Amino acid sequence: MTLARQLDVLRQVEPGCRLAAFGDLSASIVLRSSSGDGHPQEYLDDLCQQARRGFLALDAAAQAGGAAAAPADDVLLLAPGEVRLFLRAGDGSGDAVLCICDDADAAARLAAPARQLLAHQDGGA
């Protein structure tokens, strides 16, 4: 199954998911996306940049606190009328799944299938 189709399926799994995308955090670009509405590449890339900044902040906080735990692999951002869920690969590849949901409950339900999609990617789109 192609990555584009996997993103479509991910969005269909949760009716509260408006957008599912696969991006490269190191380059801050979205490589593939699925949405009912068309979004310009600039909008998608801005989401990826937002995810990157969120993970950088989490990593800096963990490092400053001397935390020995593994770095966080998700960021949940509340925005007016939506919730943004960003998940990153634990292998340091920079791969990430970015989702925009209607509410926090939808994002919570989507987290596990989004992690599975990310785990099945071998660093490529």
PDB file of N, CA and C in Angstrom, residues 33-81:
ATOM      1  N   SER A  33       0.308  13.957   1.861  1.00  0.00           N
ATOM      2  CA  SER A  33      -0.770  14.345   2.770  1.00  0.00           C
ATOM      3  C   SER A  33      -2.103  13.817   2.256  1.00  0.00           C
ATOM      4  N   SER A  34      -3.051  13.753   3.173  1.00  0.00           N
ATOM      5  CA  SER A  34      -4.414  13.349   2.863  1.00  0.00           C
ATOM      6  C   SER A  34      -5.353  14.295   3.600  1.00  0.00           C
ATOM      7  N   SER A  35      -6.252  14.903   2.850  1.00  0.00           N
ATOM      8  CA  SER A  35      -7.186  15.845   3.444  1.00  0.00           C
ATOM      9  C   SER A  35      -8.408  15.965   2.557  1.00  0.00           C
ATOM     10  N   GLY A  36      -9.537  16.247   3.173  1.00  0.00           N
ATOM     11  CA  GLY A  36     -10.746  16.498   2.402  1.00  0.00           C
ATOM     12  C   GLY A  36     -10.661  17.827   1.666  1.00  0.00           C
ATOM     13  N   ASP A  37      -9.910  18.753   2.215  1.00  0.00           N
ATOM     14  CA  ASP A  37      -9.706  20.074   1.618  1.00  0.00           C
ATOM     15  C   ASP A  37      -8.284  20.153   1.083  1.00  0.00           C
ATOM     16  N   GLY A  38      -8.127  20.827  -0.012  1.00  0.00           N
ATOM     17  CA  GLY A  38      -6.780  21.027  -0.539  1.00  0.00           C
ATOM     18  C   GLY A  38      -6.045  22.063   0.292  1.00  0.00           C
ATOM     19  N   HIS A  39      -4.816  21.780   0.629  1.00  0.00           N
ATOM     20  CA  HIS A  39      -3.993  22.723   1.383  1.00  0.00           C
ATOM     21  C   HIS A  39      -2.742  23.022   0.568  1.00  0.00           C
ATOM     22  N   PRO A  40      -2.360  24.293   0.488  1.00  0.00           N
ATOM     23  CA  PRO A  40      -1.123  24.610  -0.231  1.00  0.00           C
ATOM     24  C   PRO A  40       0.088  24.018   0.480  1.00  0.00           C
ATOM     25  N   GLN A  41       1.135  23.753  -0.290  1.00  0.00           N
ATOM     26  CA  GLN A  41       2.350  23.176   0.283  1.00  0.00           C
ATOM     27  C   GLN A  41       2.914  24.044   1.397  1.00  0.00           C
ATOM     28  N   GLU A  42       2.774  25.346   1.292  1.00  0.00           N
ATOM     29  CA  GLU A  42       3.290  26.253   2.321  1.00  0.00           C
ATOM     30  C   GLU A  42       2.615  25.999   3.668  1.00  0.00           C
ATOM     31  N   TYR A  43       1.313  25.751   3.644  1.00  0.00           N
ATOM     32  CA  TYR A  43       0.566  25.451   4.868  1.00  0.00           C
ATOM     33  C   TYR A  43       1.073  24.149   5.473  1.00  0.00           C
ATOM     34  N   LEU A  44       1.236  23.130   4.624  1.00  0.00           N
ATOM     35  CA  LEU A  44       1.700  21.829   5.102  1.00  0.00           C
ATOM     36  C   LEU A  44       3.118  21.936   5.677  1.00  0.00           C
ATOM     37  N   ASP A  45       3.978  22.646   4.979  1.00  0.00           N
ATOM     38  CA  ASP A  45       5.352  22.797   5.461  1.00  0.00           C
ATOM     39  C   ASP A  45       5.404  23.591   6.758  1.00  0.00           C
ATOM     40  N   ASP A  46       4.494  24.556   6.921  1.00  0.00           N
ATOM     41  CA  ASP A  46       4.427  25.299   8.180  1.00  0.00           C
ATOM     42  C   ASP A  46       4.066  24.363   9.335  1.00  0.00           C
ATOM     43  N   LEU A  47       3.164  23.405   9.093  1.00  0.00           N
ATOM     44  CA  LEU A  47       2.835  22.404  10.112  1.00  0.00           C
ATOM     45  C   LEU A  47       4.076  21.604  10.491  1.00  0.00           C
ATOM     46  N   CYS A  48       4.860  21.232   9.495  1.00  0.00           N
ATOM     47  CA  CYS A  48       6.065  20.460   9.747  1.00  0.00           C
ATOM     48  C   CYS A  48       7.072  21.295  10.551  1.00  0.00           C
ATOM     49  N   GLN A  49       7.193  22.559  10.218  1.00  0.00           N
ATOM     50  CA  GLN A  49       8.084  23.449  10.973  1.00  0.00           C
ATOM     51  C   GLN A  49       7.602  23.607  12.413  1.00  0.00           C
ATOM     52  N   GLN A  50       6.294  23.690  12.577  1.00  0.00           N
ATOM     53  CA  GLN A  50       5.721  23.793  13.916  1.00  0.00           C
ATOM     54  C   GLN A  50       6.033  22.536  14.724  1.00  0.00           C
ATOM     55  N   ALA A  51       5.907  21.380  14.095  1.00  0.00           N
ATOM     56  CA  ALA A  51       6.241  20.117  14.762  1.00  0.00           C
ATOM     57  C   ALA A  51       7.717  20.092  15.138  1.00  0.00           C
ATOM     58  N   ARG A  52       8.568  20.498  14.225  1.00  0.00           N
ATOM     59  CA  ARG A  52      10.010  20.511  14.477  1.00  0.00           C
ATOM     60  C   ARG A  52      10.338  21.391  15.681  1.00  0.00           C
ATOM     61  N   ARG A  53       9.754  22.589  15.715  1.00  0.00           N
ATOM     62  CA  ARG A  53       9.999  23.497  16.856  1.00  0.00           C
ATOM     63  C   ARG A  53       9.495  22.883  18.157  1.00  0.00           C
ATOM     64  N   GLY A  54       8.355  22.193  18.105  1.00  0.00           N
ATOM     65  CA  GLY A  54       7.820  21.555  19.305  1.00  0.00           C
ATOM     66  C   GLY A  54       8.751  20.477  19.837  1.00  0.00           C
ATOM     67  N   PHE A  55       9.277  19.649  18.946  1.00  0.00           N
ATOM     68  CA  PHE A  55      10.196  18.592  19.372  1.00  0.00           C
ATOM     69  C   PHE A  55      11.525  19.166  19.854  1.00  0.00           C
ATOM     70  N   LEU A  56      12.005  20.222  19.211  1.00  0.00           N
ATOM     71  CA  LEU A  56      13.242  20.867  19.671  1.00  0.00           C
ATOM     72  C   LEU A  56      13.063  21.417  21.089  1.00  0.00           C
ATOM     73  N   ALA A  57      11.901  22.014  21.359  1.00  0.00           N
ATOM     74  CA  ALA A  57      11.634  22.543  22.696  1.00  0.00           C
ATOM     75  C   ALA A  57      11.561  21.418  23.727  1.00  0.00           C
ATOM     76  N   LEU A  58      10.898  20.316  23.387  1.00  0.00           N
ATOM     77  CA  LEU A  58      10.821  19.179  24.305  1.00  0.00           C
ATOM     78  C   LEU A  58      12.202  18.588  24.573  1.00  0.00           C
ATOM     79  N   ASP A  59      12.997  18.457  23.520  1.00  0.00           N
ATOM     80  CA  ASP A  59      14.348  17.907  23.679  1.00  0.00           C
ATOM     81  C   ASP A  59      15.208  18.817  24.548  1.00  0.00           C
ATOM     82  N   ALA A  60      15.107  20.125  24.340  1.00  0.00           N
ATOM     83  CA  ALA A  60      15.886  21.075  25.136  1.00  0.00           C
ATOM     84  C   ALA A  60      15.461  21.036  26.599  1.00  0.00           C
ATOM     85  N   ALA A  61      14.166  20.937  26.850  1.00  0.00           N
ATOM     86  CA  ALA A  61      13.676  20.860  28.226  1.00  0.00           C
ATOM     87  C   ALA A  61      14.151  19.585  28.907  1.00  0.00           C
ATOM     88  N   ALA A  62      14.115  18.470  28.191  1.00  0.00           N
ATOM     89  CA  ALA A  62      14.571  17.202  28.764  1.00  0.00           C
ATOM     90  C   ALA A  62      16.066  17.256  29.054  1.00  0.00           C
ATOM     91  N   GLN A  63      16.822  17.851  28.163  1.00  0.00           N
ATOM     92  CA  GLN A  63      18.269  17.946  28.345  1.00  0.00           C
ATOM     93  C   GLN A  63      18.601  18.877  29.509  1.00  0.00           C
ATOM     94  N   ALA A  64      17.885  19.983  29.621  1.00  0.00           N
ATOM     95  CA  ALA A  64      18.129  20.932  30.706  1.00  0.00           C
ATOM     96  C   ALA A  64      17.787  20.328  32.062  1.00  0.00           C
ATOM     97  N   GLY A  65      16.779  19.453  32.068  1.00  0.00           N
ATOM     98  CA  GLY A  65      16.366  18.814  33.312  1.00  0.00           C
ATOM     99  C   GLY A  65      17.187  17.589  33.641  1.00  0.00           C
ATOM    100  N   GLY A  66      18.091  17.225  32.757  1.00  0.00           N
ATOM    101  CA  GLY A  66      18.921  16.052  32.994  1.00  0.00           C
ATOM    102  C   GLY A  66      18.135  14.762  32.953  1.00  0.00           C
ATOM    103  N   ALA A  67      17.027  14.759  32.246  1.00  0.00           N
ATOM    104  CA  ALA A  67      16.191  13.565  32.186  1.00  0.00           C
ATOM    105  C   ALA A  67      16.915  12.442  31.445  1.00  0.00           C
ATOM    106  N   ALA A  68      16.904  11.273  32.022  1.00  0.00           N
ATOM    107  CA  ALA A  68      17.536  10.111  31.404  1.00  0.00           C
ATOM    108  C   ALA A  68      16.543   9.325  30.550  1.00  0.00           C
ATOM    109  N   ALA A  69      15.290   9.726  30.586  1.00  0.00           N
ATOM    110  CA  ALA A  69      14.255   9.008  29.830  1.00  0.00           C
ATOM    111  C   ALA A  69      14.406   9.282  28.336  1.00  0.00           C
ATOM    112  N   ALA A  70      13.792   8.436  27.543  1.00  0.00           N
ATOM    113  CA  ALA A  70      13.802   8.611  26.096  1.00  0.00           C
ATOM    114  C   ALA A  70      13.080   9.909  25.737  1.00  0.00           C
ATOM    115  N   PRO A  71      13.516  10.547  24.665  1.00  0.00           N
ATOM    116  CA  PRO A  71      12.855  11.795  24.263  1.00  0.00           C
ATOM    117  C   PRO A  71      11.397  11.546  23.897  1.00  0.00           C
ATOM    118  N   ALA A  72      10.576  12.545  24.102  1.00  0.00           N
ATOM    119  CA  ALA A  72       9.153  12.437  23.770  1.00  0.00           C
ATOM    120  C   ALA A  72       8.994  12.219  22.269  1.00  0.00           C
ATOM    121  N   ASP A  73       8.020  11.391  21.896  1.00  0.00           N
ATOM    122  CA  ASP A  73       7.802  11.133  20.478  1.00  0.00           C
ATOM    123  C   ASP A  73       6.511  11.758  19.970  1.00  0.00           C
ATOM    124  N   ASP A  74       5.852  12.559  20.821  1.00  0.00           N
ATOM    125  CA  ASP A  74       4.637  13.215  20.357  1.00  0.00           C
ATOM    126  C   ASP A  74       4.486  14.607  20.951  1.00  0.00           C
ATOM    127  N   VAL A  75       3.808  15.445  20.186  1.00  0.00           N
ATOM    128  CA  VAL A  75       3.470  16.801  20.599  1.00  0.00           C
ATOM    129  C   VAL A  75       1.981  16.966  20.321  1.00  0.00           C
ATOM    130  N   LEU A  76       1.260  17.492  21.281  1.00  0.00           N
ATOM    131  CA  LEU A  76      -0.160  17.789  21.116  1.00  0.00           C
ATOM    132  C   LEU A  76      -0.309  19.296  21.267  1.00  0.00           C
ATOM    133  N   LEU A  77      -0.815  19.945  20.240  1.00  0.00           N
ATOM    134  CA  LEU A  77      -0.942  21.391  20.233  1.00  0.00           C
ATOM    135  C   LEU A  77      -2.409  21.756  20.092  1.00  0.00           C
ATOM    136  N   LEU A  78      -2.894  22.546  21.012  1.00  0.00           N
ATOM    137  CA  LEU A  78      -4.275  23.009  20.953  1.00  0.00           C
ATOM    138  C   LEU A  78      -4.319  24.341  20.223  1.00  0.00           C
ATOM    139  N   ALA A  79      -5.155  24.417  19.215  1.00  0.00           N
ATOM    140  CA  ALA A  79      -5.327  25.640  18.439  1.00  0.00           C
ATOM    141  C   ALA A  79      -6.829  25.919  18.361  1.00  0.00           C
ATOM    142  N   PRO A  80      -7.212  27.153  18.064  1.00  0.00           N
ATOM    143  CA  PRO A  80      -8.646  27.450  17.984  1.00  0.00           C
ATOM    144  C   PRO A  80      -9.359  26.537  16.982  1.00  0.00           C
ATOM    145  N   GLY A  81     -10.313  25.749  17.477  1.00  0.00           N
ATOM    146  CA  GLY A  81     -11.121  24.887  16.634  1.00  0.00           C
ATOM    147  C   GLY A  81     -10.467  23.606  16.167  1.00  0.00           C
TER     148      GLY A  81
END
